[in-house]
């Protein structure tokens, strides 16, 4: 594919309003856009979804920048890549750092699709021309404030509403949503805030006919999630726990969940996401695509992966305007009545708008052929 340069565009984007989960609140999002440039000057784009702090998972943006600069960027420049699937193999000796790997791999996939002059969705075997999306709502200071937000999003036509919960902000809050909005498609996300000691509270949630409860227990706890699922009627959906193909295989075998949220960054990229997709499909486990407060590049990657057939549940890729006053792509992601139309153009289908990106840009670092992988170990 002849990748000559990798650019890391580092942005800080202010959120329209704070986003609060069981692990904390944020008002700004650090985003790194990866640009892979080939020998013809064609660029492919990926987005690094690492958190600002290692709270959602062990990865965080400052560490990702180092990992991409020292290892993953130089590796794709200095090795022959015939197909984007080669990238996972190339990165394999390097443990974890999935979001950093996926950011570079994502740029390679977009570039590959552009070189083939095909939409990324087609290149990966997707089969939909539009995808269903829901929206994820953070915790608010009061239940009334949350009810207001839920009302707005129901009005906008999203296919399902997800609300964040944590101990003390769960059963009563969900009851109020049901009382006010009736049988809307509703789910909750705990971001690992509970343990099996809280099983009575989690069982109480069974009364509300939720589509699923996302990641109630800690990320490593496949066994506890399996015990929990046996005692709940509500499907458990795993997010944080599914940090690799192997974790997905383990969760399916143990019965730790009935649904999986796939985040391309968390599992190490598109190649791994497809592998998980095929496995889950074989086992009758439905998928949906999770979000990481992405800007347009990451959002359009999410749309592409969602075109695979076993992504049967609405994902978190709401309109760009859900979080951003102005997104960095043209066009932005637009959900109409909870449906995003897949753009029938090469690659992710949308262009990075450098004029719009400028207002957020703090720094661009360029990795060139002069930069070799920066390692102590050698063959
Ligand atoms: O748990 O799904 C999550 C955002 C950041 C980190 C973790 C999560 C989320 C979201 C928002 O729920 C998803 C989105 O709208 O992008
Ligand atoms: Mg989640």
CSV table of C-alpha atoms and ligand atoms in Angstrom, one decimal:
chain,number,residue,atom,x,y,z
A,1,UNK,CA,0.0,0.0,0.0
A,2,UNK,CA,3.1,2.2,0.1
A,3,UNK,CA,2.5,4.3,3.2
A,4,UNK,CA,5.0,7.1,3.4
A,5,UNK,CA,3.9,9.2,6.3
A,6,UNK,CA,1.6,9.1,9.3
A,7,UNK,CA,0.3,12.3,10.7
A,8,UNK,CA,-1.1,12.6,14.2
A,9,UNK,CA,-3.5,15.6,14.5
A,10,UNK,CA,-4.1,16.3,18.2
A,11,UNK,CA,-7.3,18.1,19.0
A,12,UNK,CA,-9.1,19.3,22.0
A,13,UNK,CA,-12.9,19.5,21.4
A,14,UNK,CA,-15.3,21.1,23.9
A,15,UNK,CA,-18.5,19.1,24.5
A,16,UNK,CA,-21.8,20.9,24.3
A,17,UNK,CA,-22.4,19.8,27.8
A,18,UNK,CA,-20.7,17.6,30.4
A,19,UNK,CA,-20.7,13.8,29.9
A,20,UNK,CA,-20.9,12.0,33.1
A,21,UNK,CA,-20.6,8.2,33.8
A,22,UNK,CA,-20.1,6.2,37.0
A,23,UNK,CA,-16.3,6.9,36.7
A,24,UNK,CA,-16.6,10.7,36.4
A,25,UNK,CA,-17.5,13.8,34.3
A,26,UNK,CA,-15.8,15.4,31.4
A,27,UNK,CA,-16.4,18.7,29.5
A,28,UNK,CA,-13.7,18.3,26.9
A,29,UNK,CA,-12.5,15.5,24.7
A,30,UNK,CA,-8.9,14.9,23.5
A,31,UNK,CA,-9.0,13.4,20.1
A,32,UNK,CA,-6.2,12.3,17.8
A,33,UNK,CA,-6.9,12.0,14.1
A,34,UNK,CA,-4.5,9.7,12.3
A,35,UNK,CA,-3.7,10.4,8.7
A,36,UNK,CA,-1.9,7.8,6.7
A,37,UNK,CA,-0.5,9.1,3.4
A,38,UNK,CA,0.6,6.9,0.5
A,39,UNK,CA,3.1,7.5,-2.3
A,40,UNK,CA,0.4,9.1,-4.5
A,41,UNK,CA,-0.5,11.6,-1.8
A,42,UNK,CA,-3.8,9.9,-1.0
A,43,UNK,CA,-4.7,10.1,2.7
A,44,UNK,CA,-6.7,7.6,4.9
A,45,UNK,CA,-8.0,8.6,8.2
A,46,UNK,CA,-8.5,6.9,11.6
A,47,UNK,CA,-9.3,8.2,15.1
A,48,UNK,CA,-7.8,7.3,18.4
A,49,UNK,CA,-10.5,6.7,21.0
A,50,UNK,CA,-8.3,6.4,24.1
A,51,UNK,CA,-9.7,8.2,27.2
A,52,UNK,CA,-8.1,11.3,28.6
A,53,UNK,CA,-7.4,9.4,31.8
A,54,UNK,CA,-7.2,5.6,32.3
A,55,UNK,CA,-10.7,5.3,33.8
A,56,UNK,CA,-12.7,3.5,31.2
A,57,UNK,CA,-9.8,1.2,30.4
A,58,UNK,CA,-6.0,1.2,30.9
A,59,UNK,CA,-5.4,3.2,27.8
A,60,UNK,CA,-5.1,7.0,27.8
A,61,UNK,CA,-4.3,9.5,25.1
A,62,UNK,CA,-0.9,10.6,26.2
A,63,UNK,CA,0.3,7.0,26.3
A,64,UNK,CA,-1.3,6.3,23.0
A,65,UNK,CA,0.5,9.1,21.3
A,66,UNK,CA,3.8,7.6,22.5
A,67,UNK,CA,2.8,4.1,21.5
A,68,UNK,CA,1.8,5.3,18.0
A,69,UNK,CA,4.9,7.4,17.5
A,70,UNK,CA,7.4,4.9,18.8
A,71,UNK,CA,5.9,1.7,17.4
A,72,UNK,CA,2.7,1.5,15.4
A,73,UNK,CA,3.3,4.4,13.0
A,74,UNK,CA,6.9,3.5,12.1
A,75,UNK,CA,5.9,-0.2,11.7
A,76,UNK,CA,3.3,0.5,9.0
A,77,UNK,CA,5.8,2.8,7.2
A,78,UNK,CA,8.6,0.3,7.3
A,79,UNK,CA,6.8,-2.9,6.4
A,80,UNK,CA,5.0,-4.2,3.3
A,81,UNK,CA,1.2,-4.1,3.8
A,82,UNK,CA,-0.8,-5.7,1.0
A,83,UNK,CA,-4.1,-5.6,2.9
A,84,UNK,CA,-5.2,-3.9,6.1
A,85,UNK,CA,-5.6,-7.4,7.8
A,86,UNK,CA,-1.7,-7.5,7.7
A,87,UNK,CA,-1.6,-4.7,10.2
A,88,UNK,CA,-2.9,-6.8,13.2
A,89,UNK,CA,-0.3,-9.4,12.4
A,90,UNK,CA,2.4,-6.8,12.2
A,91,UNK,CA,1.4,-5.3,15.6
A,92,UNK,CA,0.8,-8.7,17.3
A,93,UNK,CA,4.1,-9.0,19.2
A,94,UNK,CA,3.2,-5.7,20.9
A,95,UNK,CA,0.9,-6.4,23.8
A,96,UNK,CA,-2.4,-4.6,24.3
A,97,UNK,CA,-2.5,-0.9,23.4
A,98,UNK,CA,-5.6,-1.8,21.3
A,99,UNK,CA,-6.9,1.8,20.8
A,100,UNK,CA,-3.5,2.9,19.5
A,101,UNK,CA,-3.3,0.0,17.2
A,102,UNK,CA,-6.8,0.5,16.0
A,103,UNK,CA,-6.3,4.2,15.2
A,104,UNK,CA,-3.4,3.4,12.9
A,105,UNK,CA,-5.2,0.4,11.4
A,106,UNK,CA,-8.3,2.4,10.9
A,107,UNK,CA,-6.4,5.0,8.8
A,108,UNK,CA,-4.9,2.1,6.8
A,109,UNK,CA,-8.4,0.6,6.2
A,110,UNK,CA,-9.7,4.0,5.0
A,111,UNK,CA,-6.7,4.5,2.7
A,112,UNK,CA,-7.0,0.9,1.3
A,113,UNK,CA,-10.7,1.5,0.5
A,114,UNK,CA,-9.8,4.8,-1.2
A,115,UNK,CA,-7.1,3.0,-3.2
A,116,UNK,CA,-9.7,0.4,-4.3
A,117,UNK,CA,-12.2,3.3,-4.9
A,118,UNK,CA,-14.8,1.5,-2.8
A,119,UNK,CA,-16.7,2.5,0.3
A,120,UNK,CA,-15.1,1.0,3.5
A,121,UNK,CA,-18.5,-0.6,4.3
A,122,UNK,CA,-18.3,-2.6,1.0
A,123,UNK,CA,-14.6,-3.5,1.5
A,124,UNK,CA,-15.3,-5.1,4.8
A,125,UNK,CA,-18.3,-7.0,3.6
A,126,UNK,CA,-21.1,-4.8,4.9
A,127,UNK,CA,-24.6,-5.2,3.5
A,128,UNK,CA,-26.7,-2.2,4.7
A,129,UNK,CA,-27.3,1.1,3.1
A,130,UNK,CA,-28.5,2.6,6.4
A,131,UNK,CA,-27.9,1.9,10.0
A,132,UNK,CA,-30.1,2.3,13.1
A,133,UNK,CA,-28.7,4.4,15.9
A,134,UNK,CA,-29.6,5.2,19.5
A,135,UNK,CA,-28.2,7.8,21.9
A,136,UNK,CA,-26.2,7.5,25.1
A,137,UNK,CA,-27.2,9.9,27.9
A,138,UNK,CA,-24.8,10.6,30.8
A,139,UNK,CA,-25.8,11.0,34.4
A,140,UNK,CA,-27.4,14.4,35.4
A,141,UNK,CA,-27.4,16.1,38.8
A,142,UNK,CA,-31.2,15.5,39.1
A,143,UNK,CA,-33.6,13.0,37.7
A,144,UNK,CA,-35.7,15.8,36.3
A,145,UNK,CA,-32.7,17.1,34.3
A,146,UNK,CA,-32.3,13.6,32.9
A,147,UNK,CA,-36.0,13.3,32.1
A,148,UNK,CA,-35.8,16.4,30.1
A,149,UNK,CA,-32.9,15.1,28.0
A,150,UNK,CA,-34.6,11.8,27.5
A,151,UNK,CA,-37.7,13.7,26.2
A,152,UNK,CA,-35.5,15.6,23.7
A,153,UNK,CA,-33.9,12.4,22.3
A,154,UNK,CA,-37.2,10.6,22.1
A,155,UNK,CA,-38.5,13.6,20.2
A,156,UNK,CA,-35.5,13.4,17.8
A,157,UNK,CA,-36.5,9.8,16.9
A,158,UNK,CA,-33.5,7.8,18.2
A,159,UNK,CA,-34.1,4.1,18.0
A,160,UNK,CA,-33.2,3.5,21.7
A,161,UNK,CA,-32.2,5.5,24.7
A,162,UNK,CA,-29.3,4.5,26.9
A,163,UNK,CA,-28.9,6.0,30.3
A,164,UNK,CA,-25.9,5.8,32.6
A,165,UNK,CA,-26.5,4.4,36.1
A,166,UNK,CA,-24.5,4.0,39.2
A,167,UNK,CA,-25.3,2.8,42.7
A,168,UNK,CA,-27.9,5.1,44.2
A,169,UNK,CA,-28.9,6.4,40.8
A,170,UNK,CA,-30.6,3.4,39.3
A,171,UNK,CA,-33.9,1.8,40.1
A,172,UNK,CA,-35.8,5.0,41.0
A,173,UNK,CA,-34.4,6.9,38.1
A,174,UNK,CA,-35.3,4.2,35.6
A,175,UNK,CA,-38.8,4.0,37.2
A,176,UNK,CA,-39.3,7.7,36.5
A,177,UNK,CA,-38.3,7.3,32.9
A,178,UNK,CA,-40.7,4.4,32.4
A,179,UNK,CA,-43.5,6.3,34.2
A,180,UNK,CA,-43.0,9.4,32.0
A,181,UNK,CA,-42.2,7.8,28.6
A,182,UNK,CA,-43.9,4.4,28.7
A,183,UNK,CA,-42.4,1.5,26.7
A,184,UNK,CA,-39.7,3.4,24.7
A,185,UNK,CA,-36.7,1.2,23.8
A,186,UNK,CA,-34.6,1.8,26.9
A,187,UNK,CA,-31.3,0.4,28.3
A,188,UNK,CA,-28.9,1.2,31.1
A,189,UNK,CA,-25.1,1.3,31.2
A,190,UNK,CA,-23.3,0.9,34.6
A,191,UNK,CA,-19.7,1.2,33.3
A,192,UNK,CA,-18.6,-1.5,35.9
A,193,UNK,CA,-20.0,0.3,38.9
A,194,UNK,CA,-21.5,-2.8,40.6
A,195,UNK,CA,-20.4,-6.1,42.1
A,196,UNK,CA,-22.3,-9.3,42.8
A,197,UNK,CA,-23.0,-7.9,46.3
A,198,UNK,CA,-25.4,-5.6,44.5
A,199,UNK,CA,-27.4,-8.4,42.9
A,200,UNK,CA,-30.7,-7.5,44.6
A,201,UNK,CA,-30.6,-4.0,43.1
A,202,UNK,CA,-29.7,-5.4,39.7
A,203,UNK,CA,-32.6,-7.9,39.9
A,204,UNK,CA,-35.0,-5.0,40.7
A,205,UNK,CA,-34.1,-3.6,37.3
A,206,UNK,CA,-35.7,-6.7,35.7
A,207,UNK,CA,-39.1,-5.1,36.4
A,208,UNK,CA,-38.6,-2.4,33.8
A,209,UNK,CA,-38.3,-4.5,30.6
A,210,UNK,CA,-34.9,-3.0,29.6
A,211,UNK,CA,-33.4,-4.0,26.3
A,212,UNK,CA,-30.2,-4.8,28.2
A,213,UNK,CA,-28.0,-3.8,31.1
A,214,UNK,CA,-24.5,-2.9,29.8
A,215,UNK,CA,-21.4,-3.7,31.8
A,216,UNK,CA,-22.8,-4.0,35.3
A,217,UNK,CA,-19.6,-5.6,36.8
A,218,UNK,CA,-15.9,-5.1,36.5
A,219,UNK,CA,-14.1,-5.6,33.2
A,220,UNK,CA,-12.3,-8.8,34.1
A,221,UNK,CA,-15.2,-10.5,35.7
A,222,UNK,CA,-16.5,-12.9,33.0
A,223,UNK,CA,-17.3,-15.5,35.6
A,224,UNK,CA,-19.3,-13.1,37.8
A,225,UNK,CA,-21.1,-11.8,34.8
A,226,UNK,CA,-22.0,-15.4,33.9
A,227,UNK,CA,-23.4,-15.9,37.4
A,228,UNK,CA,-25.3,-12.6,37.2
A,229,UNK,CA,-26.8,-13.4,33.8
A,230,UNK,CA,-28.2,-16.6,35.1
A,231,UNK,CA,-30.1,-14.7,37.8
A,232,UNK,CA,-31.4,-11.9,35.6
A,233,UNK,CA,-34.1,-11.9,32.9
A,234,UNK,CA,-32.7,-8.7,31.4
A,235,UNK,CA,-29.9,-9.5,28.9
A,236,UNK,CA,-26.4,-8.5,30.1
A,237,UNK,CA,-24.4,-6.7,27.4
A,238,UNK,CA,-20.7,-6.5,27.8
A,239,UNK,CA,-18.6,-3.4,26.8
A,240,UNK,CA,-15.4,-3.0,28.8
A,241,UNK,CA,-15.0,-6.7,29.3
A,242,UNK,CA,-14.7,-7.4,25.6
A,243,UNK,CA,-11.2,-6.2,25.0
A,244,UNK,CA,-10.2,-8.8,22.5
A,245,UNK,CA,-11.5,-11.6,20.3
A,246,UNK,CA,-10.4,-14.0,23.0
A,247,UNK,CA,-12.5,-12.2,25.6
A,248,UNK,CA,-15.5,-12.3,23.3
A,249,UNK,CA,-15.0,-16.1,22.8
A,250,UNK,CA,-14.7,-16.5,26.6
A,251,UNK,CA,-17.8,-14.5,27.3
A,252,UNK,CA,-19.8,-16.4,24.8
A,253,UNK,CA,-18.6,-19.8,26.1
A,254,UNK,CA,-19.2,-18.9,29.7
A,255,UNK,CA,-22.6,-17.3,29.1
A,256,UNK,CA,-21.4,-14.0,30.6
A,257,UNK,CA,-23.7,-12.0,28.3
A,258,UNK,CA,-26.5,-12.3,25.7
A,259,UNK,CA,-25.4,-9.2,23.7
A,260,UNK,CA,-22.0,-7.6,22.9
A,261,UNK,CA,-21.2,-4.0,22.3
A,262,UNK,CA,-18.3,-3.8,19.8
A,263,UNK,CA,-16.0,-0.8,20.0
A,264,UNK,CA,-13.5,-1.0,17.2
A,265,UNK,CA,-10.8,0.7,19.3
A,266,UNK,CA,-11.2,-1.4,22.4
A,267,UNK,CA,-10.8,-4.7,20.5
A,268,UNK,CA,-7.8,-3.6,18.4
A,269,UNK,CA,-9.3,-2.6,15.1
A,270,UNK,CA,-11.6,-3.5,12.2
A,271,UNK,CA,-9.9,-6.9,11.5
A,272,UNK,CA,-10.6,-8.0,15.1
A,273,UNK,CA,-14.1,-6.5,15.0
A,274,UNK,CA,-15.0,-8.6,12.0
A,275,UNK,CA,-13.6,-11.7,13.7
A,276,UNK,CA,-15.8,-11.1,16.7
A,277,UNK,CA,-18.7,-10.3,14.4
A,278,UNK,CA,-18.4,-13.7,12.7
A,279,UNK,CA,-18.0,-15.6,16.0
A,280,UNK,CA,-21.0,-13.8,17.6
A,281,UNK,CA,-23.1,-14.4,14.5
A,282,UNK,CA,-22.3,-18.2,14.7
A,283,UNK,CA,-23.5,-18.3,18.3
A,284,UNK,CA,-26.6,-16.1,17.9
A,285,UNK,CA,-25.2,-13.3,20.0
A,286,UNK,CA,-26.5,-9.9,18.5
A,287,UNK,CA,-24.1,-7.0,18.4
A,288,UNK,CA,-24.2,-3.2,18.3
A,289,UNK,CA,-21.5,-0.6,17.8
A,290,UNK,CA,-20.6,1.4,20.9
A,291,UNK,CA,-19.2,4.9,20.9
A,292,UNK,CA,-16.4,6.7,22.6
A,293,UNK,CA,-17.4,10.3,22.1
A,294,UNK,CA,-15.8,10.3,18.6
A,295,UNK,CA,-15.5,13.1,16.2
A,296,UNK,CA,-16.7,12.5,12.6
A,297,UNK,CA,-13.8,10.3,11.5
A,298,UNK,CA,-14.4,7.7,14.3
A,299,UNK,CA,-18.2,8.1,13.9
A,300,UNK,CA,-18.0,7.2,10.2
A,301,UNK,CA,-15.8,4.2,10.9
A,302,UNK,CA,-18.5,3.1,13.4
A,303,UNK,CA,-21.2,3.5,10.7
A,304,UNK,CA,-19.1,1.3,8.3
A,305,UNK,CA,-18.7,-1.5,10.9
A,306,UNK,CA,-22.4,-1.4,11.7
A,307,UNK,CA,-23.2,-2.4,8.1
A,308,UNK,CA,-22.1,-5.9,8.9
A,309,UNK,CA,-25.3,-8.1,9.2
A,310,UNK,CA,-25.0,-9.2,12.8
A,311,UNK,CA,-25.1,-5.6,14.1
A,312,UNK,CA,-28.8,-6.0,14.6
A,313,UNK,CA,-29.3,-3.6,17.5
A,314,UNK,CA,-29.1,0.3,17.4
A,315,UNK,CA,-25.6,1.6,18.2
A,316,UNK,CA,-24.4,4.7,20.0
A,317,UNK,CA,-23.4,6.7,16.9
A,318,UNK,CA,-25.8,9.5,17.2
A,319,UNK,CA,-25.6,12.7,15.1
A,320,UNK,CA,-22.4,14.8,15.3
A,321,UNK,CA,-24.5,17.5,16.9
A,322,UNK,CA,-25.2,15.3,19.9
A,323,UNK,CA,-21.7,16.3,21.2
A,324,UNK,CA,-20.2,18.9,18.9
A,325,UNK,CA,-21.1,22.5,17.9
A,326,UNK,CA,-19.1,21.8,14.7
A,327,UNK,CA,-17.7,18.4,13.7
A,328,UNK,CA,-14.5,18.1,11.7
A,329,UNK,CA,-15.9,16.2,8.7
A,330,UNK,CA,-17.9,17.2,5.7
A,331,UNK,CA,-20.6,16.0,5.8
A,332,UNK,CA,-21.1,15.5,9.5
A,333,UNK,CA,-22.9,12.4,10.8
A,334,UNK,CA,-26.7,13.0,10.7
A,335,UNK,CA,-29.2,10.7,12.2
A,336,UNK,CA,-32.8,11.3,11.0
A,337,UNK,CA,-35.3,9.5,13.0
A,338,UNK,CA,-32.6,7.3,14.3
A,339,UNK,CA,-31.3,6.3,10.9
A,340,UNK,CA,-27.8,7.2,9.4
A,341,UNK,CA,-27.5,6.7,5.7
A,342,UNK,CA,-24.2,5.1,4.6
A,343,UNK,CA,-22.4,7.4,2.2
A,344,UNK,CA,-21.7,5.7,-1.1
A,345,UNK,CA,-18.2,7.1,-1.7
A,346,UNK,CA,-14.7,5.7,-1.3
A,347,UNK,CA,-13.4,5.0,2.2
A,348,UNK,CA,-15.4,6.3,5.1
A,349,UNK,CA,-17.3,8.5,2.7
A,350,UNK,CA,-16.8,11.8,4.4
A,351,UNK,CA,-13.8,14.2,4.1
A,352,UNK,CA,-11.8,15.6,6.9
A,353,UNK,CA,-12.4,19.4,6.7
A,354,UNK,CA,-9.0,20.9,7.7
A,355,UNK,CA,-10.5,24.4,7.9
A,356,UNK,CA,-13.1,23.2,10.5
A,357,UNK,CA,-10.5,21.1,12.3
A,358,UNK,CA,-8.1,24.1,12.7
A,359,UNK,CA,-10.2,25.6,15.6
A,360,UNK,CA,-9.5,22.4,17.7
A,361,UNK,CA,-6.0,21.6,16.6
A,362,UNK,CA,-3.2,21.8,19.2
A,363,UNK,CA,-0.4,20.0,17.4
A,364,UNK,CA,0.4,17.8,14.4
A,365,UNK,CA,3.2,15.3,14.7
A,366,UNK,CA,4.5,13.7,11.5
A,367,UNK,CA,6.1,10.2,11.4
A,368,UNK,CA,8.2,9.8,8.3
A,369,UNK,CA,10.4,7.2,6.7
A,370,UNK,CA,13.2,8.6,8.8
A,371,UNK,CA,11.5,7.4,11.9
A,372,UNK,CA,12.3,3.7,12.6
A,373,UNK,CA,10.5,1.7,15.4
A,374,UNK,CA,12.2,3.0,18.6
A,375,UNK,CA,13.0,-0.2,20.3
A,376,UNK,CA,15.6,-1.7,22.8
A,377,UNK,CA,14.8,-5.3,21.7
A,378,UNK,CA,16.1,-6.6,18.4
A,379,UNK,CA,15.9,-9.8,16.4
B,1,LIG,O1,-19.5,3.1,28.2
B,1,LIG,O2,-20.3,3.2,26.3
B,1,LIG,C1,-19.6,3.7,27.2
B,1,LIG,C2,-18.4,7.2,26.2
B,1,LIG,C3,-17.1,7.1,26.6
B,1,LIG,C4,-16.6,6.0,27.2
B,1,LIG,C5,-17.5,4.9,27.4
B,1,LIG,C6,-18.8,4.9,27.0
B,1,LIG,C7,-19.3,6.1,26.4
B,1,LIG,C8,-20.7,6.3,26.0
B,1,LIG,C9,-21.0,7.3,25.0
B,1,LIG,O3,-21.6,5.7,26.5
B,1,LIG,C10,-21.1,6.8,23.6
B,1,LIG,C11,-21.1,7.8,22.6
B,1,LIG,O4,-22.1,8.5,22.5
B,1,LIG,O5,-20.1,8.0,21.8
B,2,LIG,MG1,-20.6,1.3,27.9
